[in-house]
Short mmCIF file of C-alpha atoms and ligand atoms in Angstrom, two decimals:
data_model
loop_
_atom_site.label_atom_id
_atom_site.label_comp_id
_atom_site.label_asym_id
_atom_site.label_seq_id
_atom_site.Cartn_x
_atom_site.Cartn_y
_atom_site.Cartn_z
CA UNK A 3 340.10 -32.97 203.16
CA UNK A 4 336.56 -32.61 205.17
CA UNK A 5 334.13 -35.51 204.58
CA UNK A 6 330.42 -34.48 204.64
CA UNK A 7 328.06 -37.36 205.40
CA UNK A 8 324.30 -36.85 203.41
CA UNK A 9 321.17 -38.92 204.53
CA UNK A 10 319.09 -38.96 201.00
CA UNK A 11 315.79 -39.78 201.37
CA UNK A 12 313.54 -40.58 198.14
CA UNK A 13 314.64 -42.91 195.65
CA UNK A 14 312.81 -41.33 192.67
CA UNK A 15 313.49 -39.64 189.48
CA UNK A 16 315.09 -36.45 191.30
CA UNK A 17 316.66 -39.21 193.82
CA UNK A 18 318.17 -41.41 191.60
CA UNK A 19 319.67 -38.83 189.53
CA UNK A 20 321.41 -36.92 192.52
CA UNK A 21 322.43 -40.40 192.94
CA UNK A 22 323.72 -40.83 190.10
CA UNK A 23 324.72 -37.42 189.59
CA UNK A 24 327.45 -37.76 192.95
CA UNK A 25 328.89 -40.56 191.24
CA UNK A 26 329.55 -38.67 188.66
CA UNK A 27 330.67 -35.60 189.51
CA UNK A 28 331.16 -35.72 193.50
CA UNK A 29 334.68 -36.20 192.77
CA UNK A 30 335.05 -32.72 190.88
CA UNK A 31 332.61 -31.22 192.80
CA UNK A 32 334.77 -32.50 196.56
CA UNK A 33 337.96 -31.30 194.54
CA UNK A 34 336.37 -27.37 194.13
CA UNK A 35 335.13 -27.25 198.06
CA UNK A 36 337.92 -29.03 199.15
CA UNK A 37 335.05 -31.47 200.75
CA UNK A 38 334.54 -35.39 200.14
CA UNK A 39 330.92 -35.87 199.93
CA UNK A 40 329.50 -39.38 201.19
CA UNK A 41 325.65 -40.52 200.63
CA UNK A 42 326.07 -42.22 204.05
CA UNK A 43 322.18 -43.24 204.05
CA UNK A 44 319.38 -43.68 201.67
CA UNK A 45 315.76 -43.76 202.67
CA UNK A 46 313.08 -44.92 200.29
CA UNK A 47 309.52 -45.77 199.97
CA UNK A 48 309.20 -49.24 199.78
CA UNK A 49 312.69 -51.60 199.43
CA UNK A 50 310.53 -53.83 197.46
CA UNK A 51 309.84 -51.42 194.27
CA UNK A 52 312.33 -51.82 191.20
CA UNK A 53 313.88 -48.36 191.12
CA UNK A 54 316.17 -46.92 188.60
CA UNK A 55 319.52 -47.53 190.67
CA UNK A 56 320.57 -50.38 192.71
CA UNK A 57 321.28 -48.55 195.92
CA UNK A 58 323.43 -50.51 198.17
CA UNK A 59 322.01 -52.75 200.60
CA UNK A 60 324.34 -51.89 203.68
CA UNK A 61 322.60 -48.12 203.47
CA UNK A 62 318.96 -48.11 202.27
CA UNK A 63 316.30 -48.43 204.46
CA UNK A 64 312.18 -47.87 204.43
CA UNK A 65 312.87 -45.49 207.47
CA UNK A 66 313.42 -42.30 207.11
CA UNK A 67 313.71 -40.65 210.59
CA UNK A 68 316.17 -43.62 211.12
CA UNK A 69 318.09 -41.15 208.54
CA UNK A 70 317.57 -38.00 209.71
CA UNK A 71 318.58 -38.88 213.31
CA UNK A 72 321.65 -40.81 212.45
CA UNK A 73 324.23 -38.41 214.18
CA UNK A 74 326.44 -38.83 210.80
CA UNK A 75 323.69 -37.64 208.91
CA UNK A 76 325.05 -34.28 208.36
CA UNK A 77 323.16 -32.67 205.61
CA UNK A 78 319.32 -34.21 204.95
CA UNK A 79 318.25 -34.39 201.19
CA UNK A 80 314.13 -34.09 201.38
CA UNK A 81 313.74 -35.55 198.00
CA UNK A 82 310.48 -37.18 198.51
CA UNK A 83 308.23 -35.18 196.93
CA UNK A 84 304.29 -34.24 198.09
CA UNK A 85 303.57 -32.18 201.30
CA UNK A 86 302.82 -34.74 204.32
CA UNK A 87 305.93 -36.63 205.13
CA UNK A 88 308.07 -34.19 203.28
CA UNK A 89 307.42 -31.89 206.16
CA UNK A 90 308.22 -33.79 208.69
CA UNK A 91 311.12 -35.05 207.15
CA UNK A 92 312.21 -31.33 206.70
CA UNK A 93 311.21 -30.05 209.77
CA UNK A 94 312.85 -32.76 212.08
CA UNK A 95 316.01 -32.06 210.33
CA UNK A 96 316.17 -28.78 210.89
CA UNK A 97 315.16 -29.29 214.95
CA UNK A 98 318.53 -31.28 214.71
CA UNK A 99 320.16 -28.08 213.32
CA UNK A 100 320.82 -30.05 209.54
CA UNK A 101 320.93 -28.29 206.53
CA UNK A 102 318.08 -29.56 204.73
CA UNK A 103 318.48 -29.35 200.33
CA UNK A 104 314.65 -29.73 198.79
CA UNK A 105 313.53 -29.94 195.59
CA UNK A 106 309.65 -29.39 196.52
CA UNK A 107 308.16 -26.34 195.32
CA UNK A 108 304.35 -27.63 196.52
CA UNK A 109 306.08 -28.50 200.22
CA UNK A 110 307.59 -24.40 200.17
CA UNK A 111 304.72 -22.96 198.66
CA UNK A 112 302.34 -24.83 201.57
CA UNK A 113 304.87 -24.47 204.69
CA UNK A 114 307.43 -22.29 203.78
CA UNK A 115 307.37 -19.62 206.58
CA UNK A 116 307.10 -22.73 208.99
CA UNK A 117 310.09 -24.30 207.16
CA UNK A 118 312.25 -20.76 207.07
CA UNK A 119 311.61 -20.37 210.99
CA UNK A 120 312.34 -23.36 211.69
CA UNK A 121 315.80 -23.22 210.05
CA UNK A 122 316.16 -19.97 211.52
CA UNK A 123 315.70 -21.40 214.96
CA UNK A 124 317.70 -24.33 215.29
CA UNK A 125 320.64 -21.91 213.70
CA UNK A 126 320.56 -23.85 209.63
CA UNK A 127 319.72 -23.34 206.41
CA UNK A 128 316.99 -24.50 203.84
CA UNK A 129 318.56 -24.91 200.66
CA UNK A 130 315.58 -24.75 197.69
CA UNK A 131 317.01 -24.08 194.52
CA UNK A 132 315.64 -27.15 192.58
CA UNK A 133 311.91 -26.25 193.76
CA UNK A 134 311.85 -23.54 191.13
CA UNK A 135 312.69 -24.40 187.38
CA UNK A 136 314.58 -26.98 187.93
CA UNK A 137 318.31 -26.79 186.49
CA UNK A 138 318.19 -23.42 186.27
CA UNK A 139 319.84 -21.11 188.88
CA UNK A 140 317.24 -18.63 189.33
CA UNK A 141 316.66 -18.73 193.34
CA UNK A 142 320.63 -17.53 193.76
CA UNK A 143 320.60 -15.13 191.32
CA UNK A 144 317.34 -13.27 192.84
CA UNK A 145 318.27 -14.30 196.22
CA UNK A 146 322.24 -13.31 195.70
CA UNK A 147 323.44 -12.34 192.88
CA UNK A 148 320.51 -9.15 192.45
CA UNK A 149 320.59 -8.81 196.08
CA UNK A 150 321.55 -5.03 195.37
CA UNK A 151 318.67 -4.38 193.24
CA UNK A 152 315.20 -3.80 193.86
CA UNK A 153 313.10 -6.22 191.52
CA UNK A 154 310.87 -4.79 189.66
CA UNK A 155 309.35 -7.51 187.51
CA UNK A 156 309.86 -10.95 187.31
CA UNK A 157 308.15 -12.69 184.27
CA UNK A 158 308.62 -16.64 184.00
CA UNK A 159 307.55 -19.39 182.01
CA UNK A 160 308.32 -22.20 184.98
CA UNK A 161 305.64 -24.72 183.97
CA UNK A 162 307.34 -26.67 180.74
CA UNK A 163 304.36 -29.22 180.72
CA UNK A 164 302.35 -26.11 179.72
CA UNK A 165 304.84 -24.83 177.83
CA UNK A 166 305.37 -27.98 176.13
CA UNK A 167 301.66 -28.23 175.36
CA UNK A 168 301.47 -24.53 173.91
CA UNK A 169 304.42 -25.27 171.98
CA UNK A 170 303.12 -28.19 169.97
CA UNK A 171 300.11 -26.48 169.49
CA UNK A 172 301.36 -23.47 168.21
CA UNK A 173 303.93 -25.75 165.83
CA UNK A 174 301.61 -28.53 164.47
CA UNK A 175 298.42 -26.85 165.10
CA UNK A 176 297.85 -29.79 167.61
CA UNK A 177 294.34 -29.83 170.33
CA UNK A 178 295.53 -29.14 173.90
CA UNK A 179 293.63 -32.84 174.62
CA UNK A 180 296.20 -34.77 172.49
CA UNK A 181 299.60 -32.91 173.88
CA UNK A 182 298.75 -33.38 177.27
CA UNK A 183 298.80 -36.90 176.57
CA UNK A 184 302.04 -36.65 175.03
CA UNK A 185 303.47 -34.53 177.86
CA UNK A 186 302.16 -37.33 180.09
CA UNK A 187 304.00 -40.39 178.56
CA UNK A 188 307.37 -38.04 178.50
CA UNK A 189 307.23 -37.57 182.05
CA UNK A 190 306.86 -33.82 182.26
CA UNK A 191 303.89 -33.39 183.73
CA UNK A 192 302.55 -33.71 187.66
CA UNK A 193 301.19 -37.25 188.79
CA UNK A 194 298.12 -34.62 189.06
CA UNK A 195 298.28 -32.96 185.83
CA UNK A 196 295.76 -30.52 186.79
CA UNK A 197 299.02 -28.79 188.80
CA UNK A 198 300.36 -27.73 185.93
CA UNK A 199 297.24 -27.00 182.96
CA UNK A 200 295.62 -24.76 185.78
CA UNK A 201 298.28 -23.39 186.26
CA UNK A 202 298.99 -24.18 190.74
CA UNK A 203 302.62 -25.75 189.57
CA UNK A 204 303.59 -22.30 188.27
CA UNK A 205 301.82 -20.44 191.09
CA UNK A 206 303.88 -22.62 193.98
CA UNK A 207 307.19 -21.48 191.80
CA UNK A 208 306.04 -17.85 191.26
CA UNK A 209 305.31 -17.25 194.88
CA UNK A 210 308.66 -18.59 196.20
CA UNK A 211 310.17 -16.00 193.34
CA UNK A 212 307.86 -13.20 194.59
CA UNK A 213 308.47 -14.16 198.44
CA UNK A 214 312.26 -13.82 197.45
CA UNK A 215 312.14 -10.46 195.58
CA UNK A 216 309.83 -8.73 197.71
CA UNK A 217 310.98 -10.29 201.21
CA UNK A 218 307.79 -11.40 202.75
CA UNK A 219 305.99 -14.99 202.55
CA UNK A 220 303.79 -15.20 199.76
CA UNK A 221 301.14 -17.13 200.18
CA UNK A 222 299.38 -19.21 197.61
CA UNK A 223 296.47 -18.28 198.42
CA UNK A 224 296.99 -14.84 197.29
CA UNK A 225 298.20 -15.43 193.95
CA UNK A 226 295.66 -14.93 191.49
CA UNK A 227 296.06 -17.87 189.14
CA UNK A 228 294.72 -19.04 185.58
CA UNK A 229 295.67 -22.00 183.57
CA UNK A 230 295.62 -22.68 179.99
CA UNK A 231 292.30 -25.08 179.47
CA UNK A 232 290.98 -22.29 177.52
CA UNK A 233 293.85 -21.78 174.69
CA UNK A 234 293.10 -23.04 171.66
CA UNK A 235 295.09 -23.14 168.29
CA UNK A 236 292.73 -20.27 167.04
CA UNK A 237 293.80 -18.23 169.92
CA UNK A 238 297.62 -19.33 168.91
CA UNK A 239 297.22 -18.52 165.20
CA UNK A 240 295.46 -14.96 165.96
CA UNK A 241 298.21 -13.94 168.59
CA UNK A 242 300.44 -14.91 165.84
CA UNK A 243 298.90 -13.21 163.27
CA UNK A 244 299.14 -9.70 165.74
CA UNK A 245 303.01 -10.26 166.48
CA UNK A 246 302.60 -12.30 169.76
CA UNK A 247 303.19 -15.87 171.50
CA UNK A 248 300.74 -17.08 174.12
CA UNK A 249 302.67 -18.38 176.80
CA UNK A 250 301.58 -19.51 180.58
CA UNK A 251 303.80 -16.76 182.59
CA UNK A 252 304.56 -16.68 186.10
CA UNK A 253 304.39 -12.47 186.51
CA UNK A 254 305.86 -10.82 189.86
CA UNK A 255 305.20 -6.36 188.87
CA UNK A 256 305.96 -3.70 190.77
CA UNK A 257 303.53 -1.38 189.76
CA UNK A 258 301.30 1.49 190.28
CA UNK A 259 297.90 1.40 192.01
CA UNK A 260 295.81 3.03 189.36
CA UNK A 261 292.44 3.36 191.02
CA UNK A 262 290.94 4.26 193.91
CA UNK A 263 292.11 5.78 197.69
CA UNK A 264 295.15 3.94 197.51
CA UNK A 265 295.77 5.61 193.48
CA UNK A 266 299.18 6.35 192.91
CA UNK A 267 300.76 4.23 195.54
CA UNK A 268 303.49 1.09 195.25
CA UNK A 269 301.55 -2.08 194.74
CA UNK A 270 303.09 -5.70 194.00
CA UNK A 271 301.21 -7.85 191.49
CA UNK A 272 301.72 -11.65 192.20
CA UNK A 273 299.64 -14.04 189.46
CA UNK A 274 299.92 -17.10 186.90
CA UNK A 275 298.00 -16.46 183.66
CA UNK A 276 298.24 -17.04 179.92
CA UNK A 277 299.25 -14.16 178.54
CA UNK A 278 300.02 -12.72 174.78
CA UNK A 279 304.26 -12.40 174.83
CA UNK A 280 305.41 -10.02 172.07
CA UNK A 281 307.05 -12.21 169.04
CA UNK A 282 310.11 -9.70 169.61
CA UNK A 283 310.56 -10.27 173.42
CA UNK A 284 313.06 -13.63 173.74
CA UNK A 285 310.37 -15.33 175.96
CA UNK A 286 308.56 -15.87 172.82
CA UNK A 287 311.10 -18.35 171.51
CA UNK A 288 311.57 -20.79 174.46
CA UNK A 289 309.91 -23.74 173.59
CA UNK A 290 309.40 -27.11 174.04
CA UNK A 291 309.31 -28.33 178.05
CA UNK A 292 311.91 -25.31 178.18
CA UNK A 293 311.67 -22.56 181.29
CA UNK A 294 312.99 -19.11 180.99
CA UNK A 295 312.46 -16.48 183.59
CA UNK A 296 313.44 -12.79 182.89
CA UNK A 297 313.93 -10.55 185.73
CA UNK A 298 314.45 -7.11 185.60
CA UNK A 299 316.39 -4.74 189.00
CA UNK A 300 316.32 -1.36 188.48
CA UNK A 301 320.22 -1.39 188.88
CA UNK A 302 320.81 -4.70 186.13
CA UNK A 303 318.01 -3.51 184.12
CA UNK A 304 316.32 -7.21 182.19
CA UNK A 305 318.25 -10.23 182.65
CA UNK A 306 317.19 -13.75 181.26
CA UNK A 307 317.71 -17.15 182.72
CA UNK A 308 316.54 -20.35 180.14
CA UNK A 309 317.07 -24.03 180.32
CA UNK A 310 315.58 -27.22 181.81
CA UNK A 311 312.99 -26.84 184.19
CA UNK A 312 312.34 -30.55 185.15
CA UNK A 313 313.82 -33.93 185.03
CA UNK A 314 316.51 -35.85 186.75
CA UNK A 315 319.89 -34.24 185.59
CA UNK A 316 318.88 -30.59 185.34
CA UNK A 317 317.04 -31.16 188.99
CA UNK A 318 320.61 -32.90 190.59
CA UNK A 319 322.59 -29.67 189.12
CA UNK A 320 320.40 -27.88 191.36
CA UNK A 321 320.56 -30.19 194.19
CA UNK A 322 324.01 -30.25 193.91
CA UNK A 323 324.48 -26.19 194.07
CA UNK A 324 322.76 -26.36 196.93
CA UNK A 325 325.21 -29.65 198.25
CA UNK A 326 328.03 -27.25 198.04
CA UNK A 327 326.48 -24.27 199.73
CA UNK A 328 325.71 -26.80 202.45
CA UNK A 329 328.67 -28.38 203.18
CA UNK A 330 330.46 -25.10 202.88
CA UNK A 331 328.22 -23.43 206.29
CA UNK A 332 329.38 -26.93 207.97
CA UNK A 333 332.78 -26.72 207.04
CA UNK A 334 334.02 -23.64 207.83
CA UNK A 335 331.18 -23.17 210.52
CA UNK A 336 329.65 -20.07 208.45
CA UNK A 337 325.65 -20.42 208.27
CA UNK A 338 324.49 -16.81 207.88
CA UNK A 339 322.94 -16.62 203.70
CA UNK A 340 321.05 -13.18 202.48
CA UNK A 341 317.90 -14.11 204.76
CA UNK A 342 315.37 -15.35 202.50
CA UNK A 343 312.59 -12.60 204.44
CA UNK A 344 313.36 -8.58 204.80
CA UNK A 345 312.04 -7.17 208.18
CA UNK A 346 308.80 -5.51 208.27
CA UNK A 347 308.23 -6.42 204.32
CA UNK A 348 304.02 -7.03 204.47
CA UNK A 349 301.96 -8.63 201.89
CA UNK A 350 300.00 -5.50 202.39
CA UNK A 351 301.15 -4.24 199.21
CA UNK A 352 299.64 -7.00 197.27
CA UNK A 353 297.19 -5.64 194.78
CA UNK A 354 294.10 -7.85 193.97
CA UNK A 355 293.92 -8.78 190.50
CA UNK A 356 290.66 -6.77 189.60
CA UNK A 357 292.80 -3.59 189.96
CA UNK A 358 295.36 -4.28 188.09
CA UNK A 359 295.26 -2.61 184.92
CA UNK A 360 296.21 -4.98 181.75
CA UNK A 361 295.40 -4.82 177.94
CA UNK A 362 293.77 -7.85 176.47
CA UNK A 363 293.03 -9.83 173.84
CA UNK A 364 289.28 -11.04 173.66
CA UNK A 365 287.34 -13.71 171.39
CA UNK A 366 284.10 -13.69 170.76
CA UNK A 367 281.95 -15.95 168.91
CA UNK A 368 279.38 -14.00 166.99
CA UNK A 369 276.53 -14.75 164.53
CA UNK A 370 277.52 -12.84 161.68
CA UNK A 371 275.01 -10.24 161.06
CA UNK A 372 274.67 -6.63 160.47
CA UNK A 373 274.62 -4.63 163.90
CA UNK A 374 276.82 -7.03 165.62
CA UNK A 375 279.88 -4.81 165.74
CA UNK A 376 278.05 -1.60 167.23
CA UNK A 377 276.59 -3.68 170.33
CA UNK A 378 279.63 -5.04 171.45
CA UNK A 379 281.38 -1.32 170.64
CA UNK A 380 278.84 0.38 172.76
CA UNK A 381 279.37 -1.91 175.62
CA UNK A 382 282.89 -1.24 175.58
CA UNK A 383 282.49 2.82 174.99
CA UNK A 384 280.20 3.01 178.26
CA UNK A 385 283.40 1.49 180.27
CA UNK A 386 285.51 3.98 178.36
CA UNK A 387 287.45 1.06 176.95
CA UNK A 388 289.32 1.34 173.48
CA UNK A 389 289.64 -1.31 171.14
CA UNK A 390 292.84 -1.35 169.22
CA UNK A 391 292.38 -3.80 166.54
CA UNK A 392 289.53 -5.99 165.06
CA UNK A 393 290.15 -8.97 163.28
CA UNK A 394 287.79 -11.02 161.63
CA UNK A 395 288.09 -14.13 159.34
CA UNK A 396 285.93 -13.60 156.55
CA UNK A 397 282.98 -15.69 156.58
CA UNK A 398 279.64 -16.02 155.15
CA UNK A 399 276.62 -13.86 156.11
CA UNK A 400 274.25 -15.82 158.91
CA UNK A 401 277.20 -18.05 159.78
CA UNK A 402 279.01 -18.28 163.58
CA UNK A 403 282.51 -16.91 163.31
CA UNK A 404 285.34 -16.21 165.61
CA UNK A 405 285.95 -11.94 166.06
CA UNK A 406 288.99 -11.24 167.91
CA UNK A 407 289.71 -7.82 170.06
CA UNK A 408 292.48 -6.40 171.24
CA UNK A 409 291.24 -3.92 174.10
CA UNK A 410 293.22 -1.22 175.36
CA UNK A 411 294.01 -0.37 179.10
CA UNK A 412 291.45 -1.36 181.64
CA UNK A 413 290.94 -3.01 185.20
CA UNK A 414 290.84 -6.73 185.30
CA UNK A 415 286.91 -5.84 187.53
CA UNK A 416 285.83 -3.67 184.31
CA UNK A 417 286.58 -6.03 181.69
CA UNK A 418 285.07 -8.91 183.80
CA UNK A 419 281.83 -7.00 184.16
CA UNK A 420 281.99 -5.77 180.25
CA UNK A 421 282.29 -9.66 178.80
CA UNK A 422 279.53 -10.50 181.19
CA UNK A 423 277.68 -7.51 179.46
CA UNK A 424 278.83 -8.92 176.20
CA UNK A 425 277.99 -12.33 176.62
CA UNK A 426 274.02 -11.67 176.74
CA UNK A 427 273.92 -10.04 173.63
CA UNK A 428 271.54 -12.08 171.43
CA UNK A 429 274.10 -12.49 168.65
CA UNK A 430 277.14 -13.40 170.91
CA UNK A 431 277.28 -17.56 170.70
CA UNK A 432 279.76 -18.20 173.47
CA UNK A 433 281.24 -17.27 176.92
CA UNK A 434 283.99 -14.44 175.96
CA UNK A 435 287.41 -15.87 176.03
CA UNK A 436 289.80 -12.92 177.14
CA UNK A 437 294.10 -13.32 177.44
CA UNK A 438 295.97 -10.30 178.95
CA UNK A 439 298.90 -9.28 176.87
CA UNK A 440 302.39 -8.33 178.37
CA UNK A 441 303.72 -5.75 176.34
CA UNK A 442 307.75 -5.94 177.66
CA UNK A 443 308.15 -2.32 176.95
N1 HSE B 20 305.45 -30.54 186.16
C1 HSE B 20 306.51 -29.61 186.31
C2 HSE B 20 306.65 -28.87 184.99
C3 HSE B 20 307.77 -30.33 186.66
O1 HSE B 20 305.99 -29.27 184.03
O2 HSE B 20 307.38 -27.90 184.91
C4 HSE B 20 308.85 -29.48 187.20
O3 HSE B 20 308.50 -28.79 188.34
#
């Protein structure tokens, strides 16, 4: 039997529970490989801090390079979380030629390409498959399993704090502000829980998706991004009302440019946004603190991957996945994986976000008065935008009341510059709200 030494550094949630997690199942885990996995070396924080597993005292210390360069350190587990030390961690591991295992979708989305050439130079491997919805295995199915497909959409719900939080409020009619608190105490959301309501957390796991399917590095900058600050339970109960769930999705399209010089030509669509999901389509129903990504290859047609997208256990599956890969290359001295970039791939084919062409779903907040209707129809007629329903609640004559649209077709840059246009009409009482809706079709 081979023994493979691991250096773990972080003694946090995802920490303790790979901890824990080897314990449990290294045994059965060794027996499948034909490996026997040792946590040789733990680093941590402070040694001082009351942690959730008694680490032993002959292996944990407050240093981690002391980890990383022990020569029987074989494979480094980054499990620190946050950007700084995490890359140095990572990146002096892989200058030793270790296989590094990380969990840290904010230290890929930030240094990724650094990270990749790195491994690529010192002859290893970057094992990430915890960084993006947690216990699920979505990075080896994309990066493996679909690797004769071409991807043509990806659609992912890969935040559960927001999906927790648009869950509860579509169930109990609950305020986003009361949730959030809730998804605080459980643990689900970021120390920083603006990561994950505007929407960044889901934009750092979309762009290691897209970087995947599409073979170049995505960078974060270029992901158009939205959060979900603006939902509110009207929103939920209108969308509900018209056959749809809102839900914050992480979308990856291959799609058409429809405007323009470049009209006609292959364009890849890389944002985070709430959008309206049919009732019909299965992303609909995943609830709760819940991910489920759906990816579609023009060979496989849709597929659908759903489970836990955070926490300890569901983040050590992961971990461990990538533990086996790992020790495998260092085993039997094989290190080559699908490479994570294609040659000559170019983010040139990005398409900004004001061409893409989306339907939407629009609130207003009108006075209700005769006349109202026909100036926010003629607004939309000069943009040659259709409306395909109208609801509104009945209300009383003079009063303010919530009129919903559902617009057909148009650019993201037209209906921007239309709700601006709508916005100053005298009887319009509030900035437009507008959603896009994914239609699955
Ligand atoms: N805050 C993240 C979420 C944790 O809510 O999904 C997992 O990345």
């Amino acid at each position: 039997m081979h023994s493979v030494n691991l250096g773990l550094i972080g003694g946090g949630t995802v920490g303790s529970g790979v901890w824990t997690t080897l314990q449990r199942n290294g045994p059965l885990l060794g027996a499948r490989l034909g490996v026997e996995f040792q946590i040789s070396r733990v680093a941590v924080k402070s040694l001082e801090k009351a942690r959730l597993v008694e680490f032993p005292e002959s292996i944990v210390t407050d240093n981690w390079r002391s980890v990383v360069e022990d020569p029987a350190v074989q494979v480094v587990l980054e499990l620190v979380g946050g950007k700084t030390v995490a890359r140095e961690i990572a990146i002096r591991a892989l200058e030793l030629g270790k296989p590094v295992v990380t969990a840290n979708k904010a230290l890929l989305s930030a240094f990724g390409e650094e990270l990749f050439a790195t491994a690529a130079r010192h002859g290893t491997n970057l094992y990430y498959e915890a960084s993006v919805a947690g216990g699920i295995p979505i990075i080896k199915v994309i990066r493996e399993s679909m690797v004769g497909n071409r991807i043509l959409q990806i659609a992912g719900i890969v935040n559960g704090t927001c999906n927790y939080i648009l869950t509860r409020m579509k169930l109990e009619g609950a305020e986003f502000s009361t949730v959030l608190r809730d998804a605080q105490r459980l643990g689900y959301a970021e120390a920083e829980p603006s990561l994950d309501i505007d929407g960044h957390d889901a934009a750092h796991k979309t762009g290691i998706l897209a970087s995947l399917a599409h073979g170049f590095w995505v960078r974060p900058e270029t992901i158009h991004t939205e959060g979900i600050r603006e939902v509110t339970p009207l929103d939920i109960q209108f969308a509900d009302r018209l056959g749809y769930t809102i839900k914050l999705l992480g979308m990856v399209k291959e799609l058409t440019w429809q405007t323009g010089e470049n009209r006609g030509q292959r364009a890849i669509q890389i944002a985070v946004y709430p959008a309206l999901v049919p009732n019909r389509h299965v992303l609909a129903s995943v609830n709760h603190a819940f991910n489920a990504i759906a990816v579609s290859g023009d060979v496989v047609g849709e597929t659908l991957y759903y489970g836990r997208g955070a926490g300890a256990e569901p983040t050590a599956s992961s971990v461990l996945s990538d533990l086996a890969d790992a020790a495998l290359d260092l085993v039997h001295g094989c290190r080559r994986r699908v490479p994570p970039f294609v040659p000559h791939a170019r983010e040139a084919n990005l398409i900004p976000m004001a061409e893409v062409v989306s339907r939407y779903y629009v609130r207003l907040l009108v006075l209700d008065r005769p006349g109202v209707f026909a100036g926010v129809a003629n607004i939309l007629a000069r943009a040659h935008i259709g409306i395909s329903s109208i609801i509104q609640p009945e209300g009383h004559a003079g009063e303010v009341v919530p009129v919903i649209l559902m617009i057909h077709d148009a650019t993201n840059a037209v209906m921007q510059k239309v709700l601006i246009e709508i916005e100053q009409l005298p009887m319009i009482k509030s900035k437009p709200v507008m959603f896009r809706v994914e239609p699955f079709e």
